[in-house]
Amino acid sequence: MPGRSTRLIVALDTKDTAQAARWREQAAGHADAVKLGLEFTYARGLDAVRAAAGDSPLFLDLKLHDIPNTVASAIGSLAALRPAMLTIHASGGRAMIAAARRAVDETFPSGSRPLLLAVTVLTSMDTQGLHEVGVPGSVEEQVVRLGRLAMESGADGLVCSSHEIAPLRRALGDGPVLVVPGIRPAGSALGDQKRVMTPAQARAAGADWIVVGRPITRAPDPAAAAAAIAAELSA
């Protein structure tokens, strides 16, 4: 999508507070935000999340999914972290998403409200995986279905694989903020991701943010790896 600015989130996927801080410092100047998720938060707690993120904008990826009241209460408990973005599961349904929207609006001061992002289909899932849990149709159909529901219910944007960017843009236009994990520079190992693209491909497709973890944090020189991806996004 010509003219679209795509920004980089570095995933600090570790249980080690000092290691997370080192990766964040190494990526500083090249990454626009850092991601901390379930692995780190469960191991170290919310105070450590704040310390590991430092002054970087925080993508807090906890994928909240519960009854509406519980999700709303959880969002209130996270307010002290001042995340720039936080995630819920779109499959939680309309009432849960709407409750999360209200909690964000009521809990966070105006001007510091995080983007409320709804996860559509995990990038580790494929069509067979969806069928095994009782979801008919294709991954693309489910992503668009959940994406439309989430945006109608108050989400600011969606978390999707790179392969669903174009279908979501066709269905929902430029309004949703699209955050895209499962990004792998050319030549990188896929790991547990099944639906991937390179940074340049994701930018061309219309991603607003990409999330990159191991290709940066496990590189011999994480700073150089982050710089290379940032350069690819701005080329």
PDB file of C-alpha atoms in Angstrom:
ATOM      1  CA  MET A   1       0.000   0.000   0.000  1.00  0.00           C
ATOM      2  CA  PRO A   2       2.005   2.992  -1.235  1.00  0.00           C
ATOM      3  CA  GLY A   3       2.607   5.794   1.234  1.00  0.00           C
ATOM      4  CA  ARG A   4       1.710   3.777   4.339  1.00  0.00           C
ATOM      5  CA  SER A   5       4.091   4.096   7.263  1.00  0.00           C
ATOM      6  CA  THR A   6       4.740   0.745   8.933  1.00  0.00           C
ATOM      7  CA  ARG A   7       6.387   0.719  12.350  1.00  0.00           C
ATOM      8  CA  LEU A   8       8.382  -1.929  14.179  1.00  0.00           C
ATOM      9  CA  ILE A   9       7.564  -3.601  17.502  1.00  0.00           C
ATOM     10  CA  VAL A  10      10.300  -5.797  18.996  1.00  0.00           C
ATOM     11  CA  ALA A  11       8.974  -8.789  20.934  1.00  0.00           C
ATOM     12  CA  LEU A  12      10.893  -9.279  24.186  1.00  0.00           C
ATOM     13  CA  ASP A  13       9.997 -12.943  24.528  1.00  0.00           C
ATOM     14  CA  THR A  14      11.881 -14.078  27.617  1.00  0.00           C
ATOM     15  CA  LYS A  15      11.306 -14.691  31.315  1.00  0.00           C
ATOM     16  CA  ASP A  16      14.495 -12.808  32.253  1.00  0.00           C
ATOM     17  CA  THR A  17      14.091  -9.154  33.253  1.00  0.00           C
ATOM     18  CA  ALA A  18      17.704  -8.214  32.568  1.00  0.00           C
ATOM     19  CA  GLN A  19      17.647  -9.924  29.172  1.00  0.00           C
ATOM     20  CA  ALA A  20      14.443  -8.120  28.195  1.00  0.00           C
ATOM     21  CA  ALA A  21      15.997  -4.797  29.154  1.00  0.00           C
ATOM     22  CA  ARG A  22      19.160  -5.579  27.153  1.00  0.00           C
ATOM     23  CA  TRP A  23      17.150  -6.396  24.040  1.00  0.00           C
ATOM     24  CA  ARG A  24      15.093  -3.247  24.466  1.00  0.00           C
ATOM     25  CA  GLU A  25      18.253  -1.143  24.776  1.00  0.00           C
ATOM     26  CA  GLN A  26      19.865  -2.834  21.773  1.00  0.00           C
ATOM     27  CA  ALA A  27      16.811  -2.159  19.615  1.00  0.00           C
ATOM     28  CA  ALA A  28      16.448   1.441  20.818  1.00  0.00           C
ATOM     29  CA  GLY A  29      16.627   3.888  17.963  1.00  0.00           C
ATOM     30  CA  HIS A  30      15.336   1.310  15.480  1.00  0.00           C
ATOM     31  CA  ALA A  31      12.132  -0.003  17.084  1.00  0.00           C
ATOM     32  CA  ASP A  32       9.037   2.101  17.696  1.00  0.00           C
ATOM     33  CA  ALA A  33       7.694  -0.048  20.565  1.00  0.00           C
ATOM     34  CA  VAL A  34       8.380  -3.213  22.535  1.00  0.00           C
ATOM     35  CA  LYS A  35       6.094  -6.160  23.170  1.00  0.00           C
ATOM     36  CA  LEU A  36       5.807  -8.003  26.460  1.00  0.00           C
ATOM     37  CA  GLY A  37       3.362 -10.838  26.744  1.00  0.00           C
ATOM     38  CA  LEU A  38       2.204 -13.811  28.744  1.00  0.00           C
ATOM     39  CA  GLU A  39       5.581 -15.500  29.128  1.00  0.00           C
ATOM     40  CA  PHE A  40       7.267 -12.526  30.778  1.00  0.00           C
ATOM     41  CA  THR A  41       4.259 -11.203  32.698  1.00  0.00           C
ATOM     42  CA  TYR A  42       3.427 -14.546  34.303  1.00  0.00           C
ATOM     43  CA  ALA A  43       7.051 -15.126  35.243  1.00  0.00           C
ATOM     44  CA  ARG A  44       7.915 -11.671  36.595  1.00  0.00           C
ATOM     45  CA  GLY A  45       4.753  -9.673  37.274  1.00  0.00           C
ATOM     46  CA  LEU A  46       3.521  -6.228  36.372  1.00  0.00           C
ATOM     47  CA  ASP A  47       6.263  -4.241  38.105  1.00  0.00           C
ATOM     48  CA  ALA A  48       8.854  -6.089  36.035  1.00  0.00           C
ATOM     49  CA  VAL A  49       6.878  -5.377  32.870  1.00  0.00           C
ATOM     50  CA  ARG A  50       7.116  -1.669  33.625  1.00  0.00           C
ATOM     51  CA  ALA A  51      10.845  -1.934  34.294  1.00  0.00           C
ATOM     52  CA  ALA A  52      11.573  -3.999  31.185  1.00  0.00           C
ATOM     53  CA  ALA A  53       9.673  -1.640  28.899  1.00  0.00           C
ATOM     54  CA  GLY A  54      11.467   1.400  30.278  1.00  0.00           C
ATOM     55  CA  ASP A  55      10.604   4.516  28.295  1.00  0.00           C
ATOM     56  CA  SER A  56       9.597   2.578  25.184  1.00  0.00           C
ATOM     57  CA  PRO A  57       5.942   2.482  24.149  1.00  0.00           C
ATOM     58  CA  LEU A  58       4.553  -0.817  25.415  1.00  0.00           C
ATOM     59  CA  PHE A  59       2.539  -3.294  23.394  1.00  0.00           C
ATOM     60  CA  LEU A  60       1.044  -5.330  26.238  1.00  0.00           C
ATOM     61  CA  ASP A  61       0.049  -8.596  24.601  1.00  0.00           C
ATOM     62  CA  LEU A  62      -1.956 -10.528  27.197  1.00  0.00           C
ATOM     63  CA  LYS A  63      -4.819 -11.523  24.878  1.00  0.00           C
ATOM     64  CA  LEU A  64      -7.552 -11.106  27.476  1.00  0.00           C
ATOM     65  CA  HIS A  65     -10.435 -13.534  26.979  1.00  0.00           C
ATOM     66  CA  ASP A  66     -13.060 -14.064  29.674  1.00  0.00           C
ATOM     67  CA  ILE A  67     -16.536 -12.933  30.627  1.00  0.00           C
ATOM     68  CA  PRO A  68     -17.081  -9.205  29.971  1.00  0.00           C
ATOM     69  CA  ASN A  69     -16.913  -8.065  33.587  1.00  0.00           C
ATOM     70  CA  THR A  70     -13.682  -9.945  34.245  1.00  0.00           C
ATOM     71  CA  VAL A  71     -11.981  -8.528  31.151  1.00  0.00           C
ATOM     72  CA  ALA A  72     -13.079  -5.005  32.065  1.00  0.00           C
ATOM     73  CA  SER A  73     -11.758  -5.442  35.602  1.00  0.00           C
ATOM     74  CA  ALA A  74      -8.465  -6.826  34.300  1.00  0.00           C
ATOM     75  CA  ILE A  75      -8.011  -3.780  32.079  1.00  0.00           C
ATOM     76  CA  GLY A  76      -8.482  -1.590  35.133  1.00  0.00           C
ATOM     77  CA  SER A  77      -5.733  -3.540  36.876  1.00  0.00           C
ATOM     78  CA  LEU A  78      -3.372  -2.884  33.961  1.00  0.00           C
ATOM     79  CA  ALA A  79      -3.877   0.873  33.834  1.00  0.00           C
ATOM     80  CA  ALA A  80      -0.807   1.634  35.963  1.00  0.00           C
ATOM     81  CA  LEU A  81       1.408   0.215  33.217  1.00  0.00           C
ATOM     82  CA  ARG A  82       0.196   2.865  30.755  1.00  0.00           C
ATOM     83  CA  PRO A  83       0.453   0.558  27.733  1.00  0.00           C
ATOM     84  CA  ALA A  84       0.313   2.072  24.276  1.00  0.00           C
ATOM     85  CA  MET A  85      -1.524  -1.008  23.005  1.00  0.00           C
ATOM     86  CA  LEU A  86      -3.240  -3.953  24.657  1.00  0.00           C
ATOM     87  CA  THR A  87      -4.860  -7.064  23.281  1.00  0.00           C
ATOM     88  CA  ILE A  88      -8.073  -9.000  23.740  1.00  0.00           C
ATOM     89  CA  HIS A  89      -9.405 -12.002  21.810  1.00  0.00           C
ATOM     90  CA  ALA A  90     -12.044 -11.088  19.236  1.00  0.00           C
ATOM     91  CA  SER A  91     -13.530 -14.547  19.761  1.00  0.00           C
ATOM     92  CA  GLY A  92     -14.650 -13.360  23.203  1.00  0.00           C
ATOM     93  CA  GLY A  93     -17.619 -11.834  21.404  1.00  0.00           C
ATOM     94  CA  ARG A  94     -19.428  -8.536  21.081  1.00  0.00           C
ATOM     95  CA  ALA A  95     -20.281  -8.029  24.754  1.00  0.00           C
ATOM     96  CA  MET A  96     -16.732  -8.720  25.899  1.00  0.00           C
ATOM     97  CA  ILE A  97     -15.197  -6.377  23.320  1.00  0.00           C
ATOM     98  CA  ALA A  98     -17.667  -3.637  24.205  1.00  0.00           C
ATOM     99  CA  ALA A  99     -16.898  -4.071  27.915  1.00  0.00           C
ATOM    100  CA  ALA A 100     -13.189  -3.772  27.152  1.00  0.00           C
ATOM    101  CA  ARG A 101     -13.854  -0.586  25.180  1.00  0.00           C
ATOM    102  CA  ARG A 102     -15.745   0.945  28.094  1.00  0.00           C
ATOM    103  CA  ALA A 103     -13.018  -0.061  30.538  1.00  0.00           C
ATOM    104  CA  VAL A 104     -10.325   1.580  28.424  1.00  0.00           C
ATOM    105  CA  ASP A 105     -12.348   4.771  28.070  1.00  0.00           C
ATOM    106  CA  GLU A 106     -13.248   4.939  31.763  1.00  0.00           C
ATOM    107  CA  THR A 107      -9.908   3.839  33.237  1.00  0.00           C
ATOM    108  CA  PHE A 108      -7.322   5.714  31.213  1.00  0.00           C
ATOM    109  CA  PRO A 109      -7.074   9.513  31.114  1.00  0.00           C
ATOM    110  CA  SER A 110      -7.913  11.135  27.803  1.00  0.00           C
ATOM    111  CA  GLY A 111      -4.775  11.329  25.695  1.00  0.00           C
ATOM    112  CA  SER A 112      -3.178   8.259  27.262  1.00  0.00           C
ATOM    113  CA  ARG A 113      -5.689   5.609  26.232  1.00  0.00           C
ATOM    114  CA  PRO A 114      -4.085   2.534  24.687  1.00  0.00           C
ATOM    115  CA  LEU A 115      -5.140   1.155  21.355  1.00  0.00           C
ATOM    116  CA  LEU A 116      -7.539  -1.708  21.998  1.00  0.00           C
ATOM    117  CA  LEU A 117      -6.518  -4.468  19.608  1.00  0.00           C
ATOM    118  CA  ALA A 118      -8.558  -7.594  18.970  1.00  0.00           C
ATOM    119  CA  VAL A 119      -6.708 -10.791  18.068  1.00  0.00           C
ATOM    120  CA  THR A 120      -8.446 -12.528  15.168  1.00  0.00           C
ATOM    121  CA  VAL A 121      -6.824 -15.923  14.429  1.00  0.00           C
ATOM    122  CA  LEU A 122      -3.452 -16.802  15.925  1.00  0.00           C
ATOM    123  CA  THR A 123      -0.640 -16.974  13.390  1.00  0.00           C
ATOM    124  CA  SER A 124       0.139 -20.524  14.556  1.00  0.00           C
ATOM    125  CA  MET A 125      -3.299 -21.643  13.328  1.00  0.00           C
ATOM    126  CA  ASP A 126      -4.210 -22.824   9.849  1.00  0.00           C
ATOM    127  CA  THR A 127      -7.502 -23.955   8.310  1.00  0.00           C
ATOM    128  CA  GLN A 128      -7.101 -27.502   9.609  1.00  0.00           C
ATOM    129  CA  GLY A 129      -6.501 -26.147  13.107  1.00  0.00           C
ATOM    130  CA  LEU A 130      -9.683 -24.069  12.898  1.00  0.00           C
ATOM    131  CA  HIS A 131     -11.694 -27.077  11.756  1.00  0.00           C
ATOM    132  CA  GLU A 132     -10.366 -29.115  14.670  1.00  0.00           C
ATOM    133  CA  VAL A 133     -11.860 -26.598  17.119  1.00  0.00           C
ATOM    134  CA  GLY A 134     -15.178 -26.484  15.298  1.00  0.00           C
ATOM    135  CA  VAL A 135     -14.760 -23.366  13.146  1.00  0.00           C
ATOM    136  CA  PRO A 136     -15.936 -23.999   9.565  1.00  0.00           C
ATOM    137  CA  GLY A 137     -14.580 -22.235   6.519  1.00  0.00           C
ATOM    138  CA  SER A 138     -11.148 -20.793   5.881  1.00  0.00           C
ATOM    139  CA  VAL A 139      -8.775 -18.770   8.042  1.00  0.00           C
ATOM    140  CA  GLU A 140      -9.438 -15.734   5.858  1.00  0.00           C
ATOM    141  CA  GLU A 141     -13.205 -16.017   6.337  1.00  0.00           C
ATOM    142  CA  GLN A 142     -12.843 -16.302  10.117  1.00  0.00           C
ATOM    143  CA  VAL A 143     -10.402 -13.398  10.324  1.00  0.00           C
ATOM    144  CA  VAL A 144     -12.717 -11.108   8.364  1.00  0.00           C
ATOM    145  CA  ARG A 145     -15.738 -12.247  10.382  1.00  0.00           C
ATOM    146  CA  LEU A 146     -14.013 -11.583  13.707  1.00  0.00           C
ATOM    147  CA  GLY A 147     -12.418  -8.384  12.427  1.00  0.00           C
ATOM    148  CA  ARG A 148     -15.769  -6.929  11.451  1.00  0.00           C
ATOM    149  CA  LEU A 149     -17.307  -7.938  14.781  1.00  0.00           C
ATOM    150  CA  ALA A 150     -14.436  -6.415  16.749  1.00  0.00           C
ATOM    151  CA  MET A 151     -14.516  -3.086  14.927  1.00  0.00           C
ATOM    152  CA  GLU A 152     -18.302  -2.852  15.249  1.00  0.00           C
ATOM    153  CA  SER A 153     -17.925  -3.506  18.996  1.00  0.00           C
ATOM    154  CA  GLY A 154     -15.379  -0.778  19.712  1.00  0.00           C
ATOM    155  CA  ALA A 155     -11.895  -2.093  18.969  1.00  0.00           C
ATOM    156  CA  ASP A 156      -9.328   0.322  17.558  1.00  0.00           C
ATOM    157  CA  GLY A 157      -7.641  -2.311  15.489  1.00  0.00           C
ATOM    158  CA  LEU A 158      -6.811  -5.936  14.918  1.00  0.00           C
ATOM    159  CA  VAL A 159      -3.977  -8.395  15.306  1.00  0.00           C
ATOM    160  CA  CYS A 160      -3.798 -10.593  12.233  1.00  0.00           C
ATOM    161  CA  SER A 161      -1.319 -12.506  10.128  1.00  0.00           C
ATOM    162  CA  SER A 162       0.233 -10.796   7.149  1.00  0.00           C
ATOM    163  CA  HIS A 163      -1.812 -12.963   4.794  1.00  0.00           C
ATOM    164  CA  GLU A 164      -5.055 -11.479   6.085  1.00  0.00           C
ATOM    165  CA  ILE A 165      -4.040  -7.811   5.750  1.00  0.00           C
ATOM    166  CA  ALA A 166      -5.405  -7.455   2.218  1.00  0.00           C
ATOM    167  CA  PRO A 167      -8.753  -9.181   2.917  1.00  0.00           C
ATOM    168  CA  LEU A 168      -9.254  -7.024   6.018  1.00  0.00           C
ATOM    169  CA  ARG A 169      -8.442  -3.852   4.102  1.00  0.00           C
ATOM    170  CA  ARG A 170     -10.910  -4.845   1.385  1.00  0.00           C
ATOM    171  CA  ALA A 171     -13.622  -5.600   3.947  1.00  0.00           C
ATOM    172  CA  LEU A 172     -12.996  -2.822   6.472  1.00  0.00           C
ATOM    173  CA  GLY A 173     -10.962  -0.142   4.702  1.00  0.00           C
ATOM    174  CA  ASP A 174      -8.162   1.910   6.213  1.00  0.00           C
ATOM    175  CA  GLY A 175      -9.870   2.450   9.579  1.00  0.00           C
ATOM    176  CA  PRO A 176      -8.548  -0.491  11.619  1.00  0.00           C
ATOM    177  CA  VAL A 177      -5.019  -0.314  12.979  1.00  0.00           C
ATOM    178  CA  LEU A 178      -3.467  -3.582  11.818  1.00  0.00           C
ATOM    179  CA  VAL A 179      -0.715  -5.114  13.963  1.00  0.00           C
ATOM    180  CA  VAL A 180       0.963  -8.055  12.312  1.00  0.00           C
ATOM    181  CA  PRO A 181       3.063 -10.737  14.063  1.00  0.00           C
ATOM    182  CA  GLY A 182       4.663 -13.669  12.292  1.00  0.00           C
ATOM    183  CA  ILE A 183       7.075 -11.448  10.364  1.00  0.00           C
ATOM    184  CA  ARG A 184      10.263 -13.116   9.202  1.00  0.00           C
ATOM    185  CA  PRO A 185      13.021 -11.428   7.200  1.00  0.00           C
ATOM    186  CA  ALA A 186      14.046 -13.380   4.103  1.00  0.00           C
ATOM    187  CA  GLY A 187      16.028 -16.462   5.111  1.00  0.00           C
ATOM    188  CA  SER A 188      14.810 -16.590   8.723  1.00  0.00           C
ATOM    189  CA  ALA A 189      13.476 -19.768  10.308  1.00  0.00           C
ATOM    190  CA  LEU A 190       9.683 -19.937  10.560  1.00  0.00           C
ATOM    191  CA  GLY A 191       9.601 -21.377  14.099  1.00  0.00           C
ATOM    192  CA  ASP A 192       5.988 -22.037  15.143  1.00  0.00           C
ATOM    193  CA  GLN A 193       4.525 -19.521  12.680  1.00  0.00           C
ATOM    194  CA  LYS A 194       2.522 -20.809   9.709  1.00  0.00           C
ATOM    195  CA  ARG A 195       1.383 -17.622   7.959  1.00  0.00           C
ATOM    196  CA  VAL A 196       4.345 -15.288   7.474  1.00  0.00           C
ATOM    197  CA  MET A 197       5.728 -12.503   5.266  1.00  0.00           C
ATOM    198  CA  THR A 198       8.864 -10.396   5.129  1.00  0.00           C
ATOM    199  CA  PRO A 199       8.768  -6.849   6.577  1.00  0.00           C
ATOM    200  CA  ALA A 200       8.667  -5.289   3.103  1.00  0.00           C
ATOM    201  CA  GLN A 201       5.828  -7.561   1.998  1.00  0.00           C
ATOM    202  CA  ALA A 202       3.791  -6.725   5.109  1.00  0.00           C
ATOM    203  CA  ARG A 203       4.323  -3.007   4.543  1.00  0.00           C
ATOM    204  CA  ALA A 204       3.238  -3.311   0.914  1.00  0.00           C
ATOM    205  CA  ALA A 205       0.131  -5.221   1.981  1.00  0.00           C
ATOM    206  CA  GLY A 206      -0.941  -2.453   4.382  1.00  0.00           C
ATOM    207  CA  ALA A 207       0.318  -3.273   7.888  1.00  0.00           C
ATOM    208  CA  ASP A 208       0.500  -0.383  10.356  1.00  0.00           C
ATOM    209  CA  TRP A 209       2.776  -2.229  12.783  1.00  0.00           C
ATOM    210  CA  ILE A 210       4.828  -5.412  12.497  1.00  0.00           C
ATOM    211  CA  VAL A 211       5.986  -7.528  15.427  1.00  0.00           C
ATOM    212  CA  VAL A 212       9.400  -9.192  15.180  1.00  0.00           C
ATOM    213  CA  GLY A 213      10.964 -11.286  17.930  1.00  0.00           C
ATOM    214  CA  ARG A 214      13.522 -14.017  17.372  1.00  0.00           C
ATOM    215  CA  PRO A 215      14.985 -12.673  14.102  1.00  0.00           C
ATOM    216  CA  ILE A 216      16.108  -9.657  16.168  1.00  0.00           C
ATOM    217  CA  THR A 217      16.585 -10.926  19.698  1.00  0.00           C
ATOM    218  CA  ARG A 218      18.331 -14.170  18.709  1.00  0.00           C
ATOM    219  CA  ALA A 219      20.521 -12.521  16.082  1.00  0.00           C
ATOM    220  CA  PRO A 220      24.281 -12.309  16.745  1.00  0.00           C
ATOM    221  CA  ASP A 221      23.871  -8.520  16.690  1.00  0.00           C
ATOM    222  CA  PRO A 222      20.305  -7.573  17.711  1.00  0.00           C
ATOM    223  CA  ALA A 223      20.902  -3.882  17.100  1.00  0.00           C
ATOM    224  CA  ALA A 224      22.038  -4.528  13.528  1.00  0.00           C
ATOM    225  CA  ALA A 225      19.104  -6.879  12.916  1.00  0.00           C
ATOM    226  CA  ALA A 226      16.628  -4.266  14.159  1.00  0.00           C
ATOM    227  CA  ALA A 227      18.314  -1.587  12.069  1.00  0.00           C
ATOM    228  CA  ALA A 228      18.080  -3.754   8.944  1.00  0.00           C
ATOM    229  CA  ILE A 229      14.349  -4.328   9.427  1.00  0.00           C
ATOM    230  CA  ALA A 230      13.739  -0.633  10.104  1.00  0.00           C
ATOM    231  CA  ALA A 231      15.628   0.204   6.918  1.00  0.00           C
ATOM    232  CA  GLU A 232      13.539  -2.322   4.967  1.00  0.00           C
ATOM    233  CA  LEU A 233      10.347  -0.699   6.259  1.00  0.00           C
ATOM    234  CA  SER A 234      11.472   2.785   5.235  1.00  0.00           C
ATOM    235  CA  ALA A 235      12.897   1.861   1.836  1.00  0.00           C
TER     236      ALA A 235
END
